[in-house]
Amino acid sequence: MKNVVPILLILLSVQCFGQRKKVSPAAAKVDYLIPLNAEKWEFQEGKVTFETYKGAKAMKIEKRSGQVVLKDLHFKNGTIEFDIDPSESEFAESIYFHRKDAREQEIVYLRMSRVNNGLANQGIQYCPYFDGINMWDMYPDYQAPAILKPGEWNHLKLIISGKRLQVFLNNATKPVLDIPRLEGSAAEGSIAFEGASYIANVRVKPDEVEGLSPLALPDITDHDGLYLRKWAISAPFELPVGSELAFQNQPKPQLFTDSIAAERVGFVNLTRKHGGSKTRRAIWLKTKITAKEAAKVALQLGFSDEVWVFLNNQIIFADKNLFQQNMKRYPDGRISIQNATVDLNLNAGENDLLIGVSNDFYGWGIIARLKQGDGIIGTDHISGIVSLAKEIASIDLEPYIGTYSSVQAWYKLIFAKSETGLSVEPTGQKPAELQVTGKHSFSYPAEGATFEFSLADKKVILRQGTESREFLRE
């Protein structure tokens, strides 16, 4: 009897072990392979065929195919991998993900004219699309060299996890692209290919991210207080080819009813806010810089495509960064604070910095950074600009209309409503359009004249330079 209990325990242990195996059998291996057949893909007729190529079932994509979209799969996070034998004559071999449609999506692509050159950073690139605009010129850091195996299958693997993306080429242990933050507007969507090539062994593994954190990496410029990150902005407007922004057509204060904040690395992303431009458009951006005393400060300025800079109502700089017209600024026509440097001769106190930007080619925006901060006591103060614009937009001009005369002047001032606001017509002269500069205050910048109304006293004071004259309403 002494041996019964130990034997019984052994038997029970074996029995329990067998029961556990029955309850939790080994998980069956999941097959993530996407079928390469016409039923699984959406494409233009005659642009895609399915065949055996170099020992693999393959999808052959012709030139000018448009996007070849994977049906019935909504992708957010996970792994996308495939083999590709690209056409050397193709411009780019592309894979799209988080695709809402052809206008809102993200892309990784091989730029075939630059692959296999270890010094060509444009070999493989990532960028988002906004409003159908490929933002390649706005993200110059999201690219790298790419070395392919000519005439062979090349393996690409994309790992997407939250805000992060890593791309691996030909089973390397180190990613060829490591994107610190995905910039697209959509966080999920369909998958598509584009570009003359053979595609094989397509696998999509939802939620398998191989330990990649979903959090964006820190922006190393976040601590840098020299970037100008907040701007009051106007609405975009048409700027016909051949015309320029100048002293005479500076914007009126009432146009700045909106604002925009810089994104990562100080980038003021106008494409995300206003889309691209089929024709030449422009926009105004305005901010204030406060200096303790008069000082000369260098401004590092990135811009696309054309820029005009005004300081305290005077134009101080104009330049063009036109990729398609071979008027490219370093680096290769893309936006960067290395595009230009502008000297700012600041006055003591508040200084108005006004920048006009135009666009008719891919993305647009600016990056602005002061090169030094000695003597600067304030930046990014735009609330006063926006609140003044809103106040002006709702102003009633009726109380200012009338004829005013002065014992100090032989001429009279006739104030009247115009198509754009208030105008003044001195005796014997043509009417001049005025800008609203504050409550009961208007200006005519071309002559350096300001008009300050006192409605209770039915008078206006004309100030020009050091002189001032008082006019009473008749």
mmCIF file of N, CA, C and O in Angstrom, residues 131-174:
data_model
loop_
_atom_site.group_PDB
_atom_site.id
_atom_site.type_symbol
_atom_site.label_atom_id
_atom_site.label_comp_id
_atom_site.label_asym_id
_atom_site.label_seq_id
_atom_site.Cartn_x
_atom_site.Cartn_y
_atom_site.Cartn_z
ATOM 1 N N ASP A 131 -4.359 65.849 -50.979
ATOM 2 C CA ASP A 131 -5.154 66.409 -52.077
ATOM 3 C C ASP A 131 -4.572 66.020 -53.441
ATOM 4 O O ASP A 131 -4.568 66.809 -54.376
ATOM 5 N N GLY A 132 -4.049 64.802 -53.550
ATOM 6 C CA GLY A 132 -3.488 64.326 -54.806
ATOM 7 C C GLY A 132 -2.073 64.782 -55.070
ATOM 8 O O GLY A 132 -1.513 64.487 -56.134
ATOM 9 N N ILE A 133 -1.449 65.491 -54.121
ATOM 10 C CA ILE A 133 -0.094 66.024 -54.295
ATOM 11 C C ILE A 133 0.925 65.101 -53.633
ATOM 12 O O ILE A 133 0.868 64.865 -52.427
ATOM 13 N N ASN A 134 1.846 64.562 -54.444
ATOM 14 C CA ASN A 134 2.970 63.796 -53.905
ATOM 15 C C ASN A 134 3.940 64.778 -53.260
ATOM 16 O O ASN A 134 4.483 65.659 -53.919
ATOM 17 N N MET A 135 4.186 64.609 -51.956
ATOM 18 C CA MET A 135 4.937 65.602 -51.187
ATOM 19 C C MET A 135 6.440 65.329 -51.156
ATOM 20 O O MET A 135 7.126 65.648 -50.192
ATOM 21 N N TRP A 136 6.979 64.765 -52.229
ATOM 22 C CA TRP A 136 8.401 64.406 -52.287
ATOM 23 C C TRP A 136 9.315 65.607 -52.030
ATOM 24 O O TRP A 136 10.390 65.475 -51.448
ATOM 25 N N ASP A 137 8.888 66.804 -52.467
ATOM 26 C CA ASP A 137 9.760 67.978 -52.337
ATOM 27 C C ASP A 137 9.674 68.623 -50.958
ATOM 28 O O ASP A 137 10.458 69.525 -50.644
ATOM 29 N N MET A 138 8.749 68.162 -50.115
ATOM 30 C CA MET A 138 8.589 68.738 -48.792
ATOM 31 C C MET A 138 9.255 67.911 -47.690
ATOM 32 O O MET A 138 9.356 68.359 -46.551
ATOM 33 N N TYR A 139 9.674 66.686 -48.007
ATOM 34 C CA TYR A 139 10.282 65.812 -47.006
ATOM 35 C C TYR A 139 11.616 65.259 -47.510
ATOM 36 O O TYR A 139 11.756 64.059 -47.756
ATOM 37 N N PRO A 140 12.618 66.107 -47.665
ATOM 38 C CA PRO A 140 13.902 65.656 -48.235
ATOM 39 C C PRO A 140 14.655 64.673 -47.349
ATOM 40 O O PRO A 140 15.558 63.986 -47.829
ATOM 41 N N ASP A 141 14.304 64.580 -46.068
ATOM 42 C CA ASP A 141 15.024 63.671 -45.175
ATOM 43 C C ASP A 141 14.501 62.240 -45.244
ATOM 44 O O ASP A 141 15.144 61.325 -44.728
ATOM 45 N N TYR A 142 13.346 62.041 -45.871
ATOM 46 C CA TYR A 142 12.728 60.714 -45.885
ATOM 47 C C TYR A 142 13.121 59.942 -47.143
ATOM 48 O O TYR A 142 12.261 59.501 -47.925
ATOM 49 N N GLN A 143 14.411 59.744 -47.354
ATOM 50 C CA GLN A 143 14.915 59.061 -48.535
ATOM 51 C C GLN A 143 16.284 58.455 -48.217
ATOM 52 O O GLN A 143 16.907 58.819 -47.224
ATOM 53 N N ALA A 144 16.759 57.549 -49.083
ATOM 54 C CA ALA A 144 18.032 56.877 -48.826
ATOM 55 C C ALA A 144 18.505 56.183 -50.104
ATOM 56 O O ALA A 144 17.722 55.951 -51.026
ATOM 57 N N PRO A 145 19.783 55.825 -50.184
ATOM 58 C CA PRO A 145 20.257 54.996 -51.294
ATOM 59 C C PRO A 145 19.606 53.610 -51.244
ATOM 60 O O PRO A 145 19.229 53.126 -50.171
ATOM 61 N N ALA A 146 19.504 52.962 -52.401
ATOM 62 C CA ALA A 146 18.935 51.612 -52.482
ATOM 63 C C ALA A 146 19.747 50.799 -53.485
ATOM 64 O O ALA A 146 19.871 51.200 -54.646
ATOM 65 N N ILE A 147 20.275 49.667 -53.043
ATOM 66 C CA ILE A 147 21.076 48.792 -53.906
ATOM 67 C C ILE A 147 20.252 47.546 -54.225
ATOM 68 O O ILE A 147 19.927 46.756 -53.330
ATOM 69 N N LEU A 148 19.918 47.371 -55.514
ATOM 70 C CA LEU A 148 19.121 46.232 -55.961
ATOM 71 C C LEU A 148 20.001 45.154 -56.574
ATOM 72 O O LEU A 148 21.168 45.388 -56.910
ATOM 73 N N LYS A 149 19.410 43.975 -56.748
ATOM 74 C CA LYS A 149 20.077 42.875 -57.453
ATOM 75 C C LYS A 149 19.533 42.859 -58.877
ATOM 76 O O LYS A 149 18.401 42.425 -59.100
ATOM 77 N N PRO A 150 20.301 43.331 -59.845
ATOM 78 C CA PRO A 150 19.796 43.417 -61.225
ATOM 79 C C PRO A 150 19.423 42.050 -61.784
ATOM 80 O O PRO A 150 20.143 41.065 -61.592
ATOM 81 N N GLY A 151 18.270 41.988 -62.442
ATOM 82 C CA GLY A 151 17.841 40.760 -63.103
ATOM 83 C C GLY A 151 17.364 39.682 -62.161
ATOM 84 O O GLY A 151 17.139 38.541 -62.586
ATOM 85 N N GLU A 152 17.200 40.002 -60.878
ATOM 86 C CA GLU A 152 16.756 39.010 -59.900
ATOM 87 C C GLU A 152 15.549 39.553 -59.132
ATOM 88 O O GLU A 152 15.219 40.735 -59.200
ATOM 89 N N TRP A 153 14.942 38.639 -58.373
ATOM 90 C CA TRP A 153 13.908 39.086 -57.456
ATOM 91 C C TRP A 153 14.550 39.906 -56.335
ATOM 92 O O TRP A 153 15.597 39.534 -55.814
ATOM 93 N N ASN A 154 13.923 41.014 -55.976
ATOM 94 C CA ASN A 154 14.334 41.821 -54.833
ATOM 95 C C ASN A 154 13.189 41.835 -53.830
ATOM 96 O O ASN A 154 12.022 42.026 -54.214
ATOM 97 N N HIS A 155 13.530 41.632 -52.555
ATOM 98 C CA HIS A 155 12.508 41.498 -51.519
ATOM 99 C C HIS A 155 12.370 42.800 -50.729
ATOM 100 O O HIS A 155 13.363 43.335 -50.223
ATOM 101 N N LEU A 156 11.152 43.314 -50.645
ATOM 102 C CA LEU A 156 10.856 44.499 -49.830
ATOM 103 C C LEU A 156 9.902 44.122 -48.712
ATOM 104 O O LEU A 156 8.942 43.356 -48.929
ATOM 105 N N LYS A 157 10.176 44.662 -47.537
ATOM 106 C CA LYS A 157 9.298 44.448 -46.392
ATOM 107 C C LYS A 157 9.048 45.784 -45.707
ATOM 108 O O LYS A 157 9.990 46.489 -45.354
ATOM 109 N N LEU A 158 7.778 46.137 -45.545
ATOM 110 C CA LEU A 158 7.368 47.354 -44.845
ATOM 111 C C LEU A 158 6.733 46.960 -43.526
ATOM 112 O O LEU A 158 5.824 46.112 -43.501
ATOM 113 N N ILE A 159 7.200 47.548 -42.431
ATOM 114 C CA ILE A 159 6.569 47.362 -41.120
ATOM 115 C C ILE A 159 5.954 48.698 -40.728
ATOM 116 O O ILE A 159 6.663 49.703 -40.588
ATOM 117 N N ILE A 160 4.638 48.709 -40.571
ATOM 118 C CA ILE A 160 3.909 49.924 -40.205
ATOM 119 C C ILE A 160 3.301 49.704 -38.825
ATOM 120 O O ILE A 160 2.550 48.756 -38.606
ATOM 121 N N SER A 161 3.642 50.586 -37.897
ATOM 122 C CA SER A 161 3.131 50.481 -36.530
ATOM 123 C C SER A 161 2.790 51.873 -36.026
ATOM 124 O O SER A 161 3.681 52.671 -35.713
ATOM 125 N N GLY A 162 1.504 52.194 -35.962
ATOM 126 C CA GLY A 162 1.089 53.518 -35.505
ATOM 127 C C GLY A 162 1.691 54.606 -36.358
ATOM 128 O O GLY A 162 1.406 54.707 -37.547
ATOM 129 N N LYS A 163 2.562 55.423 -35.766
ATOM 130 C CA LYS A 163 3.202 56.524 -36.480
ATOM 131 C C LYS A 163 4.555 56.153 -37.075
ATOM 132 O O LYS A 163 5.235 57.029 -37.620
ATOM 133 N N ARG A 164 4.964 54.895 -36.972
ATOM 134 C CA ARG A 164 6.294 54.510 -37.429
ATOM 135 C C ARG A 164 6.252 53.640 -38.682
ATOM 136 O O ARG A 164 5.311 52.880 -38.912
ATOM 137 N N LEU A 165 7.327 53.749 -39.468
ATOM 138 C CA LEU A 165 7.520 52.921 -40.661
ATOM 139 C C LEU A 165 8.983 52.535 -40.763
ATOM 140 O O LEU A 165 9.867 53.394 -40.645
ATOM 141 N N GLN A 166 9.240 51.237 -40.985
ATOM 142 C CA GLN A 166 10.565 50.759 -41.343
ATOM 143 C C GLN A 166 10.456 49.956 -42.624
ATOM 144 O O GLN A 166 9.516 49.183 -42.803
ATOM 145 N N VAL A 167 11.424 50.147 -43.525
ATOM 146 C CA VAL A 167 11.452 49.431 -44.795
ATOM 147 C C VAL A 167 12.761 48.660 -44.873
ATOM 148 O O VAL A 167 13.846 49.232 -44.683
ATOM 149 N N PHE A 168 12.658 47.355 -45.166
ATOM 150 C CA PHE A 168 13.830 46.494 -45.296
ATOM 151 C C PHE A 168 13.956 46.030 -46.742
ATOM 152 O O PHE A 168 12.956 45.715 -47.396
ATOM 153 N N LEU A 169 15.188 45.981 -47.234
ATOM 154 C CA LEU A 169 15.454 45.593 -48.616
ATOM 155 C C LEU A 169 16.339 44.352 -48.634
ATOM 156 O O LEU A 169 17.402 44.329 -47.996
ATOM 157 N N ASN A 170 15.861 43.309 -49.356
ATOM 158 C CA ASN A 170 16.628 42.074 -49.558
ATOM 159 C C ASN A 170 17.105 41.455 -48.247
ATOM 160 O O ASN A 170 18.267 41.056 -48.095
ATOM 161 N N ASN A 171 16.155 41.410 -47.287
ATOM 162 C CA ASN A 171 16.354 40.678 -46.027
ATOM 163 C C ASN A 171 17.498 41.211 -45.173
ATOM 164 O O ASN A 171 18.044 40.484 -44.326
ATOM 165 N N ALA A 172 17.880 42.455 -45.378
ATOM 166 C CA ALA A 172 18.905 43.066 -44.529
ATOM 167 C C ALA A 172 18.365 43.200 -43.106
ATOM 168 O O ALA A 172 17.157 43.333 -42.881
ATOM 169 N N THR A 173 19.268 43.155 -42.136
ATOM 170 C CA THR A 173 18.846 43.292 -40.734
ATOM 171 C C THR A 173 18.608 44.749 -40.349
ATOM 172 O O THR A 173 17.906 45.038 -39.386
ATOM 173 N N LYS A 174 19.198 45.665 -41.110
ATOM 174 C CA LYS A 174 19.041 47.091 -40.855
ATOM 175 C C LYS A 174 18.081 47.690 -41.878
ATOM 176 O O LYS A 174 18.204 47.426 -43.073
#
